[in-house]
XYZ file of C-alpha atoms in Angstrom:
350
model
C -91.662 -81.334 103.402
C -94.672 -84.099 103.008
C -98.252 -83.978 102.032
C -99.984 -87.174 102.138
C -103.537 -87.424 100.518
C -106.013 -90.230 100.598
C -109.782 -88.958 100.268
C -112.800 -89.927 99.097
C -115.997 -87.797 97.935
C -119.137 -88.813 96.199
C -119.966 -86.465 93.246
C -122.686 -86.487 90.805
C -121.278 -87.838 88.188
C -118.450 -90.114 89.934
C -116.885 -90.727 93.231
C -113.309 -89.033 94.043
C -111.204 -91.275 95.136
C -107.175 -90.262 95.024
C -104.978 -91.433 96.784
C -100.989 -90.404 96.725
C -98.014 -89.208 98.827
C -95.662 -86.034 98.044
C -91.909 -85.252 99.889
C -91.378 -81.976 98.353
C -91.059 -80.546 94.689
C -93.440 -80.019 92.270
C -96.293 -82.908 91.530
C -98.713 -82.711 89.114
C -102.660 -83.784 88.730
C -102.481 -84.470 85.296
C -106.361 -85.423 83.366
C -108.904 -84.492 81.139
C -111.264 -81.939 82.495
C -114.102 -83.028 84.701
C -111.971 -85.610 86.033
C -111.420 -84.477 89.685
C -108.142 -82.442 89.483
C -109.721 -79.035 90.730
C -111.952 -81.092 93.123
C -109.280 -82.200 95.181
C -107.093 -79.549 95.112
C -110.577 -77.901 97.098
C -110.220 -80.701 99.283
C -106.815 -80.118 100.099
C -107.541 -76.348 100.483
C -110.604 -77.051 103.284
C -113.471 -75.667 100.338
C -114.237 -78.870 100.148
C -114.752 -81.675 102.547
C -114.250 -85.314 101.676
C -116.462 -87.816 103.120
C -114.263 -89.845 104.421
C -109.946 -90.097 104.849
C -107.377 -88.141 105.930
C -105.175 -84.945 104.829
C -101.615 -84.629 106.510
C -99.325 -81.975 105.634
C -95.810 -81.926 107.264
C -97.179 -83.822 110.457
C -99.983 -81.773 110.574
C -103.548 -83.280 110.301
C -105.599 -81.448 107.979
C -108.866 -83.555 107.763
C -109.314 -87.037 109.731
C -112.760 -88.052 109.125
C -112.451 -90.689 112.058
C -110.771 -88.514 114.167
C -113.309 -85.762 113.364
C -110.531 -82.860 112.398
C -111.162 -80.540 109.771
C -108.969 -77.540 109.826
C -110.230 -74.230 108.093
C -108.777 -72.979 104.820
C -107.332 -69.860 106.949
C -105.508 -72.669 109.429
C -104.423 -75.065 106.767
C -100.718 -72.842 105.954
C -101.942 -73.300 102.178
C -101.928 -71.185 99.163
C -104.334 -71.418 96.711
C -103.841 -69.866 92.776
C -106.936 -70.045 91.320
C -107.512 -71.096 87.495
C -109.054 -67.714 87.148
C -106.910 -65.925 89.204
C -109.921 -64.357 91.957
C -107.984 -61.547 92.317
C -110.708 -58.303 94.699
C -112.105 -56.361 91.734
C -112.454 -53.440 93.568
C -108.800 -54.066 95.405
C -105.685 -52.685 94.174
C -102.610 -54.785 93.090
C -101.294 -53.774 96.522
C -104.788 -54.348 98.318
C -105.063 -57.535 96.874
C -101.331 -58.240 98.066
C -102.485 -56.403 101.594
C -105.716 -58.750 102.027
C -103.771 -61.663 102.004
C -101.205 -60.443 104.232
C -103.315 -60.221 106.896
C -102.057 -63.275 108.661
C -98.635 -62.166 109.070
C -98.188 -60.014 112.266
C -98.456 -56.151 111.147
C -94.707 -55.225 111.900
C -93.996 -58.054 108.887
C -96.932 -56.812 106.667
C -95.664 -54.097 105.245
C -91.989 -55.735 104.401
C -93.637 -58.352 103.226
C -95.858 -57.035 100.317
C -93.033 -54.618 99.089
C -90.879 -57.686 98.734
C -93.505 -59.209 96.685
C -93.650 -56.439 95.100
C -90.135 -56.410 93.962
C -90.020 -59.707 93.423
C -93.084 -60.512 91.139
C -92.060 -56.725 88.798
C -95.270 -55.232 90.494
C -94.134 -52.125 91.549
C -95.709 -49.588 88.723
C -98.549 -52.086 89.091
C -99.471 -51.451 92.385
C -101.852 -48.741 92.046
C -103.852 -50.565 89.345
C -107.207 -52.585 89.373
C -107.343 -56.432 88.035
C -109.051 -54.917 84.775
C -106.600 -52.653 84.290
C -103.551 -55.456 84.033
C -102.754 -58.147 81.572
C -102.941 -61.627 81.848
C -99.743 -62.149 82.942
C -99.693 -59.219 85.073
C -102.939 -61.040 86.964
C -101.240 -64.172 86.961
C -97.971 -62.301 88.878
C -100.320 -60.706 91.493
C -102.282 -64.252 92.198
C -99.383 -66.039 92.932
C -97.807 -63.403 94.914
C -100.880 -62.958 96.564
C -100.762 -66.853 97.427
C -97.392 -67.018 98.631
C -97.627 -64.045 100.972
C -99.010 -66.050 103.804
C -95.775 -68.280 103.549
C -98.097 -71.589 102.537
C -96.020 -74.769 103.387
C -97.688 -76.133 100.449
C -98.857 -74.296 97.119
C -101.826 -75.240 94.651
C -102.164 -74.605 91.411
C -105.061 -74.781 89.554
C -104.358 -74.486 85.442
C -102.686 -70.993 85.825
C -101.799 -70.584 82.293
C -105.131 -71.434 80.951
C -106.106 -67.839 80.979
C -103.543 -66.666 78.631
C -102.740 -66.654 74.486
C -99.410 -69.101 73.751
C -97.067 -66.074 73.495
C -97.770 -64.890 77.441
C -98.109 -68.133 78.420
C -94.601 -69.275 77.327
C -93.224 -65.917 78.902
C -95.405 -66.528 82.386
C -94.430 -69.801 82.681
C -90.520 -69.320 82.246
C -91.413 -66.895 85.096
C -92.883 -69.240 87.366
C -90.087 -71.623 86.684
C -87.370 -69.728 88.526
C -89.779 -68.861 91.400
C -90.667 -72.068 92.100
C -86.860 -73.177 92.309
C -86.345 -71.000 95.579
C -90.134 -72.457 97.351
C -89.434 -74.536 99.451
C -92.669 -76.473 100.041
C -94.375 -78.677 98.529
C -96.551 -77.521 95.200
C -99.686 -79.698 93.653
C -99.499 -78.437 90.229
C -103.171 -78.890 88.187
C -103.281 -79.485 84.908
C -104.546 -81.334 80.786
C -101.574 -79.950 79.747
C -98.990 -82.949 79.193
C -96.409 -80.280 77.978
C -96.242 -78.178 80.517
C -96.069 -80.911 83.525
C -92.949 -82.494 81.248
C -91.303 -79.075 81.634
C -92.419 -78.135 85.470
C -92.937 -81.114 87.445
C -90.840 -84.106 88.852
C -93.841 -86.069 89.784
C -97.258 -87.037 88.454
C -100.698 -88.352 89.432
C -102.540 -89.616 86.691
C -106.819 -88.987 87.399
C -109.439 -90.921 85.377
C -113.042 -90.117 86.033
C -112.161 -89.164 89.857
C -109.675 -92.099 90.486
C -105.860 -91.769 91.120
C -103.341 -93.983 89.769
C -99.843 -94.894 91.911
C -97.555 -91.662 91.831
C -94.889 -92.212 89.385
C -91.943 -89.605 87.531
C -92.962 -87.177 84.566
C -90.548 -89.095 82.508
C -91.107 -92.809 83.300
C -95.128 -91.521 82.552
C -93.992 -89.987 79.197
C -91.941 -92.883 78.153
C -93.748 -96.100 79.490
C -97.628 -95.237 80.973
C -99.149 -98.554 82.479
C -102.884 -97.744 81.742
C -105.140 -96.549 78.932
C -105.956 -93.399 80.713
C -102.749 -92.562 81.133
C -101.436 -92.669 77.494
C -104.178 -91.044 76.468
C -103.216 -87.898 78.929
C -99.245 -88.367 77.833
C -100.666 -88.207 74.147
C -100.582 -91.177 72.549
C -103.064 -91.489 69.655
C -102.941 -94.967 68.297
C -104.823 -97.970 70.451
C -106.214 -100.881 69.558
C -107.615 -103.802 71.531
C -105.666 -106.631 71.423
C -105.625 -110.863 71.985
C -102.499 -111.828 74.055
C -100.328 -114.541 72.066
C -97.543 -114.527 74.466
C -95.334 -112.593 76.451
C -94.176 -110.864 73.552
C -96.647 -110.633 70.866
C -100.317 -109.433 71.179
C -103.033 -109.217 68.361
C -104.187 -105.988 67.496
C -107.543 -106.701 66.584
C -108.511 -103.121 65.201
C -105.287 -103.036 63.065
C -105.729 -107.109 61.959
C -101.782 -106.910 63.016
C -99.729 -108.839 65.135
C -96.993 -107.333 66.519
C -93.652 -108.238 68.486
C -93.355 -106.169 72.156
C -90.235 -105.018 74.533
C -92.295 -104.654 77.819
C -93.865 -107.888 78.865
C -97.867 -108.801 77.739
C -99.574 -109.688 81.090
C -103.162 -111.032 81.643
C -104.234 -107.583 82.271
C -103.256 -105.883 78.975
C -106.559 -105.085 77.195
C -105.091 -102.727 74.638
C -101.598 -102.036 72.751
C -100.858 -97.872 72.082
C -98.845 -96.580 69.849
C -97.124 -93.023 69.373
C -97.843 -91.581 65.691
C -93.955 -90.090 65.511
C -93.216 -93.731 66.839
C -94.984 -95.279 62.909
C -92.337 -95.182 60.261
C -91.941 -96.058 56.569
C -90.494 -99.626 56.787
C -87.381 -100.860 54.995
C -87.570 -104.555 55.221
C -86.301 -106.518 57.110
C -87.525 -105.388 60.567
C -90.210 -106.883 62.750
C -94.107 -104.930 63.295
C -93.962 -104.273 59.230
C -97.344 -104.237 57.874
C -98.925 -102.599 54.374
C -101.490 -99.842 55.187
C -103.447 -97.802 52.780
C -103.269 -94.340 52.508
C -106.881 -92.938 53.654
C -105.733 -89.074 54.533
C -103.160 -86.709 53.989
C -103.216 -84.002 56.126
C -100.667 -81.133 56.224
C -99.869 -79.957 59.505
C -98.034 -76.935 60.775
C -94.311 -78.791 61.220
C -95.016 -82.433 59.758
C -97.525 -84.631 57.291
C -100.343 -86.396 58.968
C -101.537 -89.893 57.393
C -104.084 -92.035 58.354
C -103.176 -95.225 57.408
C -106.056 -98.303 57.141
C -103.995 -101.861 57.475
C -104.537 -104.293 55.751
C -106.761 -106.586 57.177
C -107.882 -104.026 59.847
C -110.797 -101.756 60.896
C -109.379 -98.965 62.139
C -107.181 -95.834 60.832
C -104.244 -95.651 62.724
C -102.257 -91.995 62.533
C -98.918 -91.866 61.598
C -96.204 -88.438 61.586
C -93.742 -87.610 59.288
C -91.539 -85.259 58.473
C -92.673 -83.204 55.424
C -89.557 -83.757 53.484
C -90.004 -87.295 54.139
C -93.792 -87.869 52.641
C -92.729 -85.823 49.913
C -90.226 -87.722 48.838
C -92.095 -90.611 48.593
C -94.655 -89.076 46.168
C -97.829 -89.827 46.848
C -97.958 -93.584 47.334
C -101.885 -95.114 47.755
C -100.161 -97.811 49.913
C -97.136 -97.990 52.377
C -95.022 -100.430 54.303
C -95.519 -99.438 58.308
C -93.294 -100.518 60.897
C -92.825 -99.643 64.494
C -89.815 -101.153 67.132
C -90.927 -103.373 69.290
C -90.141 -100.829 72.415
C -92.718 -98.458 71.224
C -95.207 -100.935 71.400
C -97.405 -99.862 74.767
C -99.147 -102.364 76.355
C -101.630 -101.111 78.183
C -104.683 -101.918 81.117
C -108.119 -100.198 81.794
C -110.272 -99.349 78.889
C -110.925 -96.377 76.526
């Protein structure tokens, strides 16, 4: 299975231009909102219509702007959850199931929405109206309602942003095990850092409409390239920074110079760092610095400080375990350090 995507769309408020390559499994959009993700999953769907590029999904040309193609939704072989679900009000779970069944030929209709039935835990459902179920329950009958037309490729737009953290967790252990048995490929939407970690091999990486290269959930998570991108993997710690040499950059918010793993190139513009990836120095270790202690904050599982270097002009954040601050009692003034690895140097700008 393929989908190859390379579009681009002026908007009014930035041009959408992304540009990446799937074989199969489950790749994520991963950005803040506003930044495209929905847009071209639209695109991809034939809602939308780029101005210009091409669409291809398993050999199949979707859109060709120079070859003048532009397949309908209903011939694209693509199923589309919606972030709010757009289940027929006035449908039943089954009509709902029934409406999008409708391509199948009618000897397979029938078979086919009882299976989904079965399959998705809808059958004392069936006879109910979207207001009538739960979140989850709406979130069931969506994707089963997208996946009766046997889409080659599935889309999905945020589906978990509709529900509280307790369904969420539930409907999302659920739509673990289904996807293991699709087959196609699956564009997975999402601001949610967490949840592509957990569901998706892949990732695309959109900033203000424009795509960065395709890389794996984990090498994203561990090593991000680009300012944009640590941001979305959750880093909260950056500071602009004055290359020294290929292994030491000044951190010109932090008035800090510290030692790096990955390589400074004439592209870095900023160094990130983690706030679990701060620790209380020992001595004797490189990146240690004295920072006063601006904040305390208690958190739900850790302490929170915001730390002012000396020498600097910006806070950075810093985690710790709870048991950890407190045994240190309250000091107006710590030694920082953080390993050279966890250094992130980073292009682009915030």
């Amino acid at each position: 299975m393929s989908l190859s995507v390379h579009i681009y769309k002026e908007l009014r408020d930035f041009t959408l231009n992304v540009q990446f390559d799937s074989d199969g499994g489950v790749m994520a959009l991963l950005g803040a909102s506003g930044c495209g993700k929905s847009m071209t999953l639209k695109c991809i769907a034939g809602l939308e219509t780029p101005d210009r590029g091409t669409i291809v999904l398993n050999d199949s040309v979707l859109f060709d702007s120079t070859k003048r193609i532009n397949k309908s939704p209903q011939a694209r072989h693509v199923g589309y959850l919606f972030q709010h679900y757009a289940l027929f009000p006035t449908m039943t779970v089954k009509g709902n199931l029934y409406a999008a069944a409708q391509r199948l030929p009618q000897e397979k209709r029938k078979r086919a929405v009882d299976e989904k039935l079965r399959t998705f835990r809808l059958e004392t459902a069936q006879n109910l109206y979207p207001r009538q179920l739960s979140g989850g329950q709406q979130q069931r009958v969506a994707l089963a309602r997208a996946l009766l037309s046997e889409p080659e490729c599935l889309l999905l737009d945020e589906p978990f942003s509709a529900l509280d953290n307790y369904l969420k967790w539930q409907t999302e252990l659920e739509l673990r095990e289904l996807l293991k048995n699709y087959r196609g490929d699956v564009v997975y939407v999402s601001h949610d850092r967490d949840e592509v970690y957990r569901l998706c091999r892949d990732v695309c990486v959109l900033a203000d409409g424009r795509s960065e290269p395709k890389r794996s959930v984990r090498d994203l998570m561990e090593a991000p390239w680009t300012v944009s991108a640590a941001l979305i993997s959750g880093c909260k710690n950056f500071s602009r920074v004055q290359r020294i040499d290929e292994n030491h950059v000044k951190c010109l918010s932090w008035g800090v110079t510290l030692e790096t793993a990955q390589e400074v190139n004439n592209v870095c513009t900023y160094a990130g760092v983690r706030a679990h990836s701060f620790h209380i120095a020992r001595g004797g270790e490189p990146n240690r610095f004295d920072a006063k202690v601006v904040q305390v904050i208690d958190d739900t599982f850790s302490t929170i400080l915001m730390l002012l270097p000396d020498g600097g002009t910006s806070a950075i954040r810093m985690e710790l375990p709870k048991k950890e601050w407190a045994a240190l009692r309250n000091p107006s003034v710590v030694l920082v350090g953080v390993a050279p690895e966890q250094v992130m140097t980073l292009s682009g700008e915030l």
